[in-house]
Protein backbone atom coordinates (compact mmCIF):
# COMPACT_ATOMS: atom_id res chain seq x y z
CA MET A 1 -14.99 -14.81 21.61
CA ASN A 2 -13.78 -12.36 24.17
CA ASP A 3 -10.32 -10.85 24.64
CA ALA A 4 -9.54 -9.54 28.12
CA TYR A 5 -6.56 -7.26 28.75
CA ASP A 6 -5.37 -5.34 31.74
CA SER A 7 -5.99 -1.58 31.81
CA ASP A 8 -2.83 -0.50 30.04
CA GLY A 9 -1.87 -3.72 28.29
CA TYR A 10 1.49 -3.94 30.07
CA ALA A 11 2.64 -5.27 33.39
CA SER A 12 5.25 -3.77 35.65
CA GLU A 13 7.34 -6.93 35.70
CA THR A 14 9.66 -7.90 32.85
CA ALA A 15 10.32 -11.18 31.08
CA ASP A 16 13.44 -13.14 31.97
CA GLY A 17 14.89 -10.14 33.79
CA GLY A 18 14.86 -8.05 30.61
CA ASP A 19 14.06 -4.39 30.25
CA LEU A 20 10.98 -4.62 28.02
CA PRO A 21 7.52 -4.78 29.62
CA VAL A 22 5.48 -7.83 28.70
CA PRO A 23 1.75 -7.52 28.04
CA VAL A 24 -0.37 -9.22 30.67
CA GLN A 25 -3.25 -10.63 28.67
CA GLU A 26 -5.49 -13.57 28.33
CA ARG A 27 -8.26 -14.52 25.96
CA THR A 28 -11.49 -16.17 27.02
CA PHE A 29 -13.57 -18.01 24.45
CA ALA A 30 -17.23 -18.79 25.09
CA ALA A 31 -18.24 -22.43 25.25
CA LEU A 32 -18.72 -23.89 21.78
CA PRO A 33 -21.97 -25.67 20.91
CA PRO A 34 -22.10 -29.44 20.32
CA GLU A 35 -20.48 -30.44 17.05
CA ARG A 36 -21.20 -33.76 15.34
CA GLY A 37 -20.09 -35.22 12.06
CA ARG A 38 -17.09 -32.91 11.64
CA GLY A 39 -13.40 -33.25 12.39
CA PHE A 40 -12.03 -31.10 15.18
CA ALA A 41 -9.15 -29.68 13.11
CA GLN A 42 -9.48 -28.44 9.54
CA THR A 43 -6.15 -26.60 9.27
CA TRP A 44 -2.73 -28.16 9.15
CA TRP A 45 -1.66 -26.45 12.37
CA GLY A 46 -4.83 -27.59 14.14
CA ARG A 47 -4.10 -31.16 13.08
CA ALA A 48 -0.50 -30.80 14.29
CA TRP A 49 -1.87 -29.75 17.70
CA LEU A 50 -4.03 -32.87 17.92
CA LYS A 51 -1.17 -35.09 16.75
CA ALA A 52 0.89 -33.83 19.69
CA LEU A 53 -1.98 -34.77 22.00
CA GLU A 54 -2.51 -38.21 20.48
CA ASP A 55 1.22 -38.99 20.39
CA THR A 56 1.57 -37.98 24.05
CA ALA A 57 -1.46 -39.68 25.64
CA LEU A 58 -0.91 -43.28 26.76
CA ASP A 59 -4.57 -44.37 26.87
CA GLY A 60 -6.47 -44.15 23.60
CA ALA A 61 -9.74 -44.91 25.37
CA GLN A 62 -9.39 -41.73 27.42
CA LEU A 63 -8.88 -39.71 24.22
CA LYS A 64 -11.93 -41.27 22.60
CA LYS A 65 -14.03 -40.38 25.65
CA GLY A 66 -12.63 -36.84 25.59
CA ARG A 67 -13.58 -36.45 21.91
CA GLY A 68 -17.11 -37.43 22.87
CA PHE A 69 -17.21 -34.84 25.65
CA ALA A 70 -16.07 -32.13 23.20
CA ARG A 71 -18.62 -33.16 20.57
CA GLU A 72 -21.39 -33.05 23.17
CA GLY A 73 -20.48 -29.49 24.15
CA ARG A 74 -19.34 -30.41 27.68
CA VAL A 75 -16.33 -28.06 27.61
CA GLY A 76 -17.07 -24.69 29.19
CA ALA A 77 -15.49 -21.34 28.39
CA VAL A 78 -11.82 -21.74 27.46
CA THR A 79 -9.28 -19.31 28.90
CA VAL A 80 -5.95 -19.02 27.08
CA ARG A 81 -2.96 -17.35 28.69
CA PRO A 82 0.81 -17.70 28.25
CA GLY A 83 1.82 -21.27 29.02
CA ARG A 84 -1.66 -22.53 29.97
CA ILE A 85 -5.18 -23.25 28.75
CA THR A 86 -8.02 -23.75 31.21
CA ALA A 87 -11.67 -24.84 31.13
CA VAL A 88 -14.29 -26.49 33.29
CA VAL A 89 -15.40 -29.81 31.76
CA ARG A 90 -18.72 -31.42 32.74
CA ASP A 91 -18.80 -35.21 33.01
CA ARG A 92 -21.78 -37.29 31.94
CA ASP A 93 -22.78 -37.66 35.58
CA SER A 94 -22.94 -33.82 35.77
CA SER A 95 -19.82 -33.57 37.95
CA THR A 96 -17.43 -30.81 36.85
CA TYR A 97 -13.66 -30.69 36.78
CA ARG A 98 -11.19 -27.89 36.22
CA SER A 99 -8.81 -29.00 33.52
CA ASP A 100 -5.55 -27.29 32.53
CA VAL A 101 -3.06 -28.07 29.80
CA LEU A 102 0.39 -26.51 30.11
CA LEU A 103 2.62 -25.60 27.17
CA GLN A 104 6.18 -24.33 27.54
CA GLU A 105 6.61 -20.61 26.79
CA LEU A 106 9.28 -19.37 24.38
CA SER A 107 12.22 -17.47 25.78
CA GLU A 108 12.91 -13.81 25.03
CA ALA A 109 15.69 -14.84 22.63
CA ASP A 110 13.31 -17.26 20.89
CA TRP A 111 10.79 -14.47 20.37
CA GLY A 112 13.50 -12.21 18.98
CA ARG A 113 14.47 -14.82 16.38
CA PHE A 114 10.84 -15.54 15.52
CA LEU A 115 10.02 -11.85 15.00
CA ASP A 116 13.08 -11.31 12.81
CA ILE A 117 12.01 -14.26 10.65
CA ALA A 118 8.38 -13.10 10.44
CA ALA A 119 9.32 -9.50 9.59
CA ALA A 120 11.77 -10.57 6.88
CA ARG A 121 9.02 -11.78 4.51
CA ALA A 122 5.88 -9.87 3.70
CA GLY A 123 3.97 -13.07 2.99
CA TYR A 124 4.37 -14.24 6.59
CA ILE A 125 2.79 -11.09 8.01
CA ALA A 126 0.01 -11.12 5.43
CA ALA A 127 -0.85 -14.74 6.27
CA LEU A 128 -0.92 -14.07 10.03
CA LEU A 129 -3.19 -11.08 9.52
CA ASP A 130 -5.48 -13.36 7.48
CA ARG A 131 -5.53 -15.74 10.47
CA GLU A 132 -3.38 -18.36 8.78
CA MET A 133 -0.16 -20.00 9.95
CA PRO A 134 2.29 -20.22 7.01
CA PRO A 135 4.02 -23.63 7.03
CA HIS A 136 7.29 -22.08 5.83
CA LEU A 137 7.24 -19.69 8.81
CA VAL A 138 7.01 -22.66 11.17
CA GLU A 139 9.79 -24.44 9.24
CA ASP A 140 12.06 -21.37 9.24
CA ALA A 141 11.43 -20.82 12.94
CA SER A 142 12.19 -24.47 13.69
CA ALA A 143 15.43 -24.22 11.71
CA ALA A 144 16.36 -21.27 13.95
CA GLY A 145 15.63 -23.35 17.07
CA VAL A 146 12.17 -21.92 17.76
CA GLU A 147 9.48 -24.61 18.04
CA LEU A 148 6.02 -23.08 17.67
CA LEU A 149 3.93 -26.24 17.51
CA PRO A 150 4.04 -28.75 20.35
CA GLY A 151 5.58 -32.18 19.89
CA ILE A 152 5.46 -35.42 21.85
CA GLY A 153 5.20 -34.55 25.52
CA GLY A 154 4.63 -30.90 24.77
CA LEU A 155 1.11 -30.83 26.26
CA ASP A 156 1.26 -31.33 30.02
CA PRO A 157 -2.16 -32.12 31.59
CA GLU A 158 -3.52 -31.08 35.00
CA CYS A 159 -7.03 -31.94 36.16
CA THR A 160 -8.93 -31.98 39.44
CA CYS A 161 -9.94 -35.57 38.69
CA GLU A 162 -6.30 -36.25 39.66
CA THR A 163 -5.50 -38.51 36.71
CA TRP A 164 -1.77 -38.33 36.09
CA ASP A 165 -2.00 -38.83 32.30
CA HIS A 166 -4.35 -37.14 29.88
CA CYS A 167 -7.85 -37.82 31.17
CA PRO A 168 -11.10 -37.38 29.20
CA HIS A 169 -11.40 -33.83 30.59
CA THR A 170 -7.97 -32.55 29.44
CA ALA A 171 -8.42 -34.42 26.15
CA ALA A 172 -11.80 -32.73 25.62
CA LEU A 173 -10.14 -29.38 26.33
CA CYS A 174 -7.42 -30.06 23.74
CA TYR A 175 -9.95 -31.13 21.10
CA GLN A 176 -11.98 -27.98 21.73
CA VAL A 177 -8.86 -25.79 21.49
CA ALA A 178 -8.09 -27.35 18.10
CA ARG A 179 -11.30 -25.72 16.83
CA LEU A 180 -10.14 -22.39 18.25
CA LEU A 181 -6.74 -22.75 16.59
CA ASP A 182 -8.46 -23.31 13.25
CA GLN A 183 -10.04 -19.88 13.58
CA ASP A 184 -6.99 -17.98 14.87
CA PRO A 185 -3.34 -19.11 15.01
CA PHE A 186 -2.60 -16.20 17.38
CA VAL A 187 -4.14 -18.47 20.05
CA LEU A 188 -1.11 -20.74 19.69
CA LEU A 189 1.29 -17.79 19.88
CA LEU A 190 -0.43 -16.58 23.04
CA MET A 191 0.03 -20.01 24.57
CA ARG A 192 3.70 -19.74 23.71
CA GLY A 193 3.89 -16.47 25.64
CA ARG A 194 2.95 -13.51 23.47
CA GLY A 195 -0.44 -12.20 22.36
CA GLU A 196 -1.51 -10.60 19.15
CA ARG A 197 -1.18 -7.01 20.34
CA TRP A 198 2.41 -7.43 21.48
CA LEU A 199 3.38 -9.32 18.33
CA LEU A 200 1.93 -6.72 15.96
CA ASP A 201 3.60 -3.91 17.90
CA GLU A 202 6.96 -5.68 17.66
CA LEU A 203 6.51 -6.47 13.97
CA GLN A 204 5.66 -2.83 13.35
CA GLU A 205 8.87 -1.79 15.11
CA ARG A 206 10.96 -4.20 13.06
CA ILE A 207 9.41 -3.11 9.77
CA ALA A 208 10.06 0.53 10.67
CA ALA A 209 13.62 -0.39 11.65
CA ARG A 210 14.18 -2.10 8.30
CA ALA A 211 12.92 1.00 6.51
CA GLU A 212 15.26 3.25 8.52
CA GLY A 213 18.24 0.90 8.45
CA ARG A 214 18.52 0.67 12.24
CA SER A 215 18.12 -1.93 14.98
CA PRO A 216 14.94 -1.95 17.07
CA ASP A 217 15.30 -1.26 20.77
CA GLY A 218 15.24 -4.23 23.09
CA PRO A 219 17.13 -7.47 23.57
CA ALA A 220 16.09 -8.90 20.19
CA SER A 221 18.45 -7.25 17.71
CA PHE A 222 17.40 -6.47 14.16
CA CYS A 223 18.40 -8.83 11.42
CA ASP A 224 17.35 -8.69 7.77
CA GLY A 225 17.36 -12.46 7.44
CA SER A 226 20.63 -12.62 5.49
CA GLY A 227 23.12 -11.22 8.01
CA ALA A 228 23.46 -7.96 6.12
CA SER A 229 24.43 -4.87 8.06
CA ALA A 230 21.95 -2.12 8.87
CA ALA A 231 23.74 0.23 6.46
CA LYS A 232 23.43 -2.27 3.65
CA ALA A 233 19.74 -2.83 4.46
CA LYS A 234 19.19 0.92 4.29
CA ASP A 235 20.88 1.11 0.90
CA GLN A 236 18.69 -1.72 -0.37
CA GLY A 237 15.49 -0.06 0.80
CA VAL A 238 12.24 -1.88 1.57
CA ARG A 239 10.52 -4.26 -0.80
CA ALA A 240 7.21 -2.99 -2.15
CA ASP A 241 5.33 -6.10 -1.00
CA GLU A 242 6.66 -5.61 2.55
CA ALA A 243 5.52 -2.01 2.61
CA PHE A 244 2.10 -3.00 1.24
CA THR A 245 1.69 -5.78 3.81
CA ALA A 246 2.67 -3.49 6.67
CA ARG A 247 -0.26 -1.19 5.96
CA ASP A 248 -2.47 -3.20 8.33
CA ILE A 249 -0.17 -2.91 11.36
CA LEU A 250 1.48 0.46 10.87
CA PRO A 251 -0.20 3.55 12.34
CA PRO A 252 -2.12 5.77 9.91
CA LEU A 253 -0.29 8.54 8.13
CA PRO A 254 -0.63 12.02 9.59
CA ALA A 255 -3.07 14.45 7.99
CA PRO A 256 -1.63 16.32 4.99
CA PRO A 257 -0.34 19.82 5.70
CA PRO A 258 -2.61 22.76 4.90
CA LEU A 259 -2.05 24.47 1.56
CA PRO A 260 -0.26 27.81 1.95
CA ALA A 261 -2.14 30.80 0.62
CA GLU A 262 0.62 31.56 -1.88
CA PRO A 263 4.11 30.38 -2.84
CA GLY A 264 6.92 31.38 -0.55
CA PRO A 265 9.21 34.26 -1.55
CA ALA A 266 12.39 33.49 -3.45
CA PRO A 267 15.65 34.15 -1.62
CA SER A 268 17.58 37.27 -2.54
CA LEU A 269 20.94 36.58 -4.13
CA ASP A 270 22.03 40.22 -4.16
CA THR A 271 25.12 39.90 -1.98
CA GLU A 272 28.55 41.43 -1.87
CA THR A 273 30.07 38.18 -3.13
CA GLU A 274 30.78 38.21 -6.84
CA PRO A 275 29.04 35.36 -8.69
CA GLU A 276 30.96 32.74 -10.58
CA PRO A 277 31.56 33.48 -14.29
CA GLY A 278 28.48 32.64 -16.33
CA VAL A 279 26.13 32.70 -13.30
CA ASP A 280 23.48 35.43 -13.29
CA PRO A 281 21.89 35.92 -9.83
CA ALA A 282 18.81 37.57 -11.35
CA VAL A 283 18.16 34.49 -13.49
CA LEU A 284 18.58 32.21 -10.47
CA GLU A 285 16.08 34.30 -8.51
CA PHE A 286 13.65 34.05 -11.43
CA LEU A 287 14.05 30.25 -11.54
CA ALA A 288 13.60 30.03 -7.75
CA ARG A 289 10.33 31.98 -7.97
CA ASP A 290 9.14 29.72 -10.75
CA GLY A 291 10.09 26.62 -8.73
CA ALA A 292 8.14 27.87 -5.73
CA ALA A 293 5.09 28.60 -7.88
CA ARG A 294 5.24 25.15 -9.47
CA ALA A 295 5.63 23.45 -6.08
CA HIS A 296 2.59 25.36 -4.76
CA ARG A 297 0.56 24.33 -7.81
CA MET A 298 1.63 20.69 -7.50
CA LEU A 299 0.74 20.61 -3.80
CA SER A 300 -2.66 22.13 -4.59
CA ASP A 301 -3.25 19.44 -7.22
CA ALA A 302 -2.10 16.68 -4.86
CA LEU A 303 -4.54 17.77 -2.14
CA SER A 304 -7.51 17.97 -4.51
CA PRO A 305 -10.09 15.10 -4.46
CA GLY A 306 -9.44 12.35 -6.98
CA HIS A 307 -5.83 13.36 -7.60
CA GLU A 308 -4.62 9.79 -6.98
CA ARG A 309 -6.61 8.60 -10.00
CA GLN A 310 -5.03 11.11 -12.40
CA PRO A 311 -2.14 10.01 -14.63
CA PRO A 312 1.20 11.67 -13.92
CA PRO A 313 1.99 14.63 -16.20
CA ALA A 314 4.34 14.03 -19.09
CA GLY A 315 7.86 15.35 -18.79
CA LEU A 316 8.90 18.41 -20.79
CA THR A 317 11.84 18.81 -23.10
CA PRO A 318 14.14 21.80 -22.43
CA GLN A 319 12.63 23.52 -25.47
CA GLN A 320 9.09 22.99 -24.16
CA ASP A 321 10.07 24.13 -20.68
CA ALA A 322 11.48 27.36 -22.09
CA VAL A 323 8.05 28.07 -23.62
CA ARG A 324 6.37 27.21 -20.32
CA LEU A 325 8.60 29.62 -18.41
CA ILE A 326 7.73 32.49 -20.74
CA ALA A 327 4.00 31.67 -20.73
CA ASP A 328 3.61 31.06 -16.97
CA ALA A 329 6.31 33.10 -15.25
CA ARG A 330 6.20 36.16 -17.54
CA PRO A 331 9.87 37.05 -17.15
CA GLU A 332 11.47 40.36 -18.00
CA PRO A 333 12.13 40.89 -21.76
CA TRP A 334 15.84 40.22 -21.54
CA ILE A 335 15.21 36.84 -19.86
CA SER A 336 12.57 36.05 -22.49
CA THR A 337 15.15 36.75 -25.19
CA ARG A 338 17.55 34.25 -23.62
CA LEU A 339 14.78 31.69 -23.30
CA ALA A 340 13.77 32.23 -26.91
CA ALA A 341 17.32 31.56 -28.02
CA GLY A 342 17.39 28.41 -25.90
CA SER A 343 14.10 27.19 -27.36
CA GLY A 344 15.43 27.39 -30.92
CA ARG A 345 12.46 29.45 -32.15
CA SER A 346 12.16 32.73 -33.98
CA ARG A 347 10.36 35.59 -32.28
CA ALA A 348 7.19 34.89 -34.27
CA GLY A 349 7.55 31.16 -33.62
CA LEU A 350 7.99 31.79 -29.91
CA ASP A 351 4.84 33.93 -29.77
CA ALA A 352 2.88 31.12 -31.44
CA ALA A 353 4.37 28.55 -29.04
CA VAL A 354 3.44 30.66 -25.99
CA ARG A 355 -0.10 30.99 -27.30
CA ALA A 356 -0.28 27.22 -27.87
CA TRP A 357 0.92 26.58 -24.30
CA GLN A 358 -1.74 28.87 -22.92
CA TYR A 359 -4.43 26.95 -24.84
CA GLY A 360 -3.32 23.40 -24.03
CA GLY A 361 0.13 23.00 -22.47
CA ALA A 362 2.53 20.39 -23.78
CA ALA A 363 -0.16 18.68 -25.90
CA ALA A 364 -0.85 21.93 -27.76
CA LEU A 365 2.88 22.50 -28.31
CA THR A 366 3.17 19.04 -29.85
CA VAL A 367 0.34 19.81 -32.26
CA LEU A 368 2.01 23.11 -33.18
CA ASP A 369 5.37 21.51 -33.93
CA GLU A 370 4.37 18.16 -35.39
CA GLU A 371 2.82 17.33 -38.72
CA TRP A 372 1.97 13.68 -39.24
CA THR A 373 -0.02 11.48 -41.56
CA PRO A 374 -2.84 9.54 -39.90
CA ASP A 375 -2.95 5.80 -40.59
CA PRO A 376 -5.98 4.53 -42.53
CA GLU A 377 -7.94 3.71 -39.36
CA SER A 378 -7.28 7.11 -37.75
CA LEU A 379 -8.00 8.86 -41.05
CA ALA A 380 -11.35 7.06 -41.34
CA ARG A 381 -12.31 8.11 -37.81
CA ALA A 382 -11.35 11.72 -38.51
CA ARG A 383 -13.37 11.85 -41.73
CA ALA A 384 -16.37 10.30 -39.99
CA ARG A 385 -16.21 12.98 -37.28
CA LEU A 386 -15.98 15.72 -39.91
CA ALA A 387 -18.96 14.32 -41.84
CA ALA A 388 -21.07 14.14 -38.66
CA ALA A 389 -20.13 17.62 -37.41
CA TRP A 390 -22.21 19.63 -39.93
CA GLU A 391 -25.64 19.29 -41.38
CA GLU A 392 -25.78 18.27 -45.02
CA GLY A 393 -24.59 21.06 -47.27
CA GLU A 394 -23.21 23.19 -44.41
CA GLN A 395 -19.71 21.75 -44.15
CA PRO A 396 -17.07 24.21 -45.38
CA LEU A 397 -14.72 23.19 -48.14
CA LEU A 398 -11.69 21.68 -46.39
CA ARG A 399 -8.41 20.75 -48.02
CA SER A 400 -6.51 18.03 -46.17
CA THR A 401 -2.76 17.68 -45.89
CA GLY A 402 -1.47 15.14 -43.37
CA ASN A 403 -3.32 15.89 -40.12
CA HIS A 404 -4.28 19.45 -41.25
CA TRP A 405 -7.70 20.32 -42.67
CA THR A 406 -7.69 23.89 -44.02
CA ALA A 407 -10.59 26.12 -45.02
CA VAL A 408 -8.52 28.22 -47.43
CA GLU A 409 -11.08 30.91 -48.17
CA ALA A 410 -11.81 31.50 -44.46
CA GLY A 411 -8.15 31.51 -43.40
CA VAL A 412 -8.80 28.93 -40.69
CA GLN A 413 -7.50 25.44 -40.11
CA LEU A 414 -8.16 22.32 -38.02
CA ARG A 415 -5.30 20.18 -36.79
CA TYR A 416 -6.09 16.61 -35.79
CA GLY A 417 -4.18 15.47 -32.71
CA ARG A 418 -3.02 11.94 -32.05
CA ASP A 419 -5.48 11.87 -29.14
CA GLY A 420 -8.44 12.37 -31.53
CA ARG A 421 -9.10 16.02 -30.62
CA TRP A 422 -9.28 18.97 -33.01
CA TRP A 423 -7.17 22.08 -32.53
CA PRO A 424 -8.21 25.37 -34.19
CA TYR A 425 -5.68 27.58 -36.03
CA ARG A 426 -5.93 30.96 -37.71
CA LYS A 427 -3.65 32.58 -40.27
CA GLU A 428 -2.00 35.78 -39.09
CA ASN A 429 0.70 37.66 -41.04
CA GLY A 430 1.29 34.66 -43.24
CA HIS A 431 1.70 32.19 -40.34
CA TRP A 432 -0.66 29.66 -38.82
CA VAL A 433 -1.08 30.34 -35.11
CA PRO A 434 -3.16 28.59 -32.40
CA ALA A 435 -6.63 30.10 -32.08
CA GLY A 436 -8.24 28.20 -29.20
CA PRO A 437 -8.29 25.08 -27.05
CA ALA A 438 -8.92 21.60 -28.42
CA ASP A 439 -12.42 20.24 -28.91
CA ASP A 440 -13.81 16.80 -29.66
CA ASP A 441 -16.23 18.46 -32.12
CA PRO A 442 -14.46 19.74 -35.27
CA ALA A 443 -17.29 22.21 -36.03
CA ALA A 444 -17.00 23.80 -32.58
CA ALA A 445 -13.21 23.99 -32.91
CA LEU A 446 -13.38 25.55 -36.36
CA GLY A 447 -15.97 28.03 -35.13
CA SER A 448 -13.65 29.23 -32.35
CA SER A 449 -10.81 29.73 -34.83
CA SER A 450 -12.95 31.93 -37.10
CA GLY A 451 -14.49 33.92 -34.28
CA SER A 452 -18.00 32.62 -35.05
CA ASP A 453 -20.20 30.19 -33.16
CA GLY A 454 -19.57 27.42 -35.68
């Protein structure tokens, strides 16, 4: 199969006096080998093409002879262009004839309606890209007055043998083209006047127009298939299946922007204008700096390899976010005091929460604040991990309460998280405080809490 286009894909003339350039293109298919014992059309649209031929031809004997020519491989290379298919057919006496079959092209208005219908449903575009002709697309187009498939009298023959009706040569050409249509329904659309390149470009424009809530340029105005206005279409957005289908015809996304070396500076709010009551410009500047730092960190994560396979981070409660601000942004003491009040923690409790955040973020905060009783299955898994963590006789004496296992004499504790990890704690000034990051091995976690190697 060979597709031949002109140098730039577009001609200087326009269709029907319109303003849009029309691609000048044709496709030339190499001669197909002899084919015996197989029907010429396997797809429903290929069979519809042959039905139009058989309903049009007046002499069944000529069609039968043409089928024989096609089966014997007597049809040469087939050239398809808007409104016409052409091939040289070799007779059994070795004489050759140029045979043409003409098919009426669709008007510019017809193409506009067809494209609006095709772009309105993602399944239509997906089927065309898979080289299939959806029957509902043909039905919807026909209901809009656009006939894609030929009917009785739709295939007009011309042959140098000068037979006025379908002769064996034009019949052989039509039977051979049925095999081509089976492989690629865009062959039919090219016969009707538009090739694959032009169609995909126009569908891309209409999909982009639907996403932006505007009408595409050109004589074929945008329609969302229901008569809704562009503003309404914009409010409704684009269906996910349409966006997914359009991936094969839309241009690739641009390269991601480079990561800045550091977060941008926060704006200064020190102006001559008095702030509104209850608004502290210094606090707003602090929050702006924190927002810039978080945005820089998120962009860095997004550009890292494998980021798309990571689960999204869990959202924080206001109390957790207050701890994060103190731990990450290191505000001035007076801001920390306000954040501590907002977090609902005492000073000692806030220090423990900040330490937990530094060891494990929101998950560590949850372990600090929550005490729960494992269900029998979780409890059995936890005890099995504890029994396997130490050699026989080396396990410290642990007293369990809920999800806490405490080595009372050593002043250390293990807390079992809902995710199956162990968090080390140490007793300081009468309070249990986080002593290290989580570990799947309870012996290693307990060792980090006591300052030993476990």
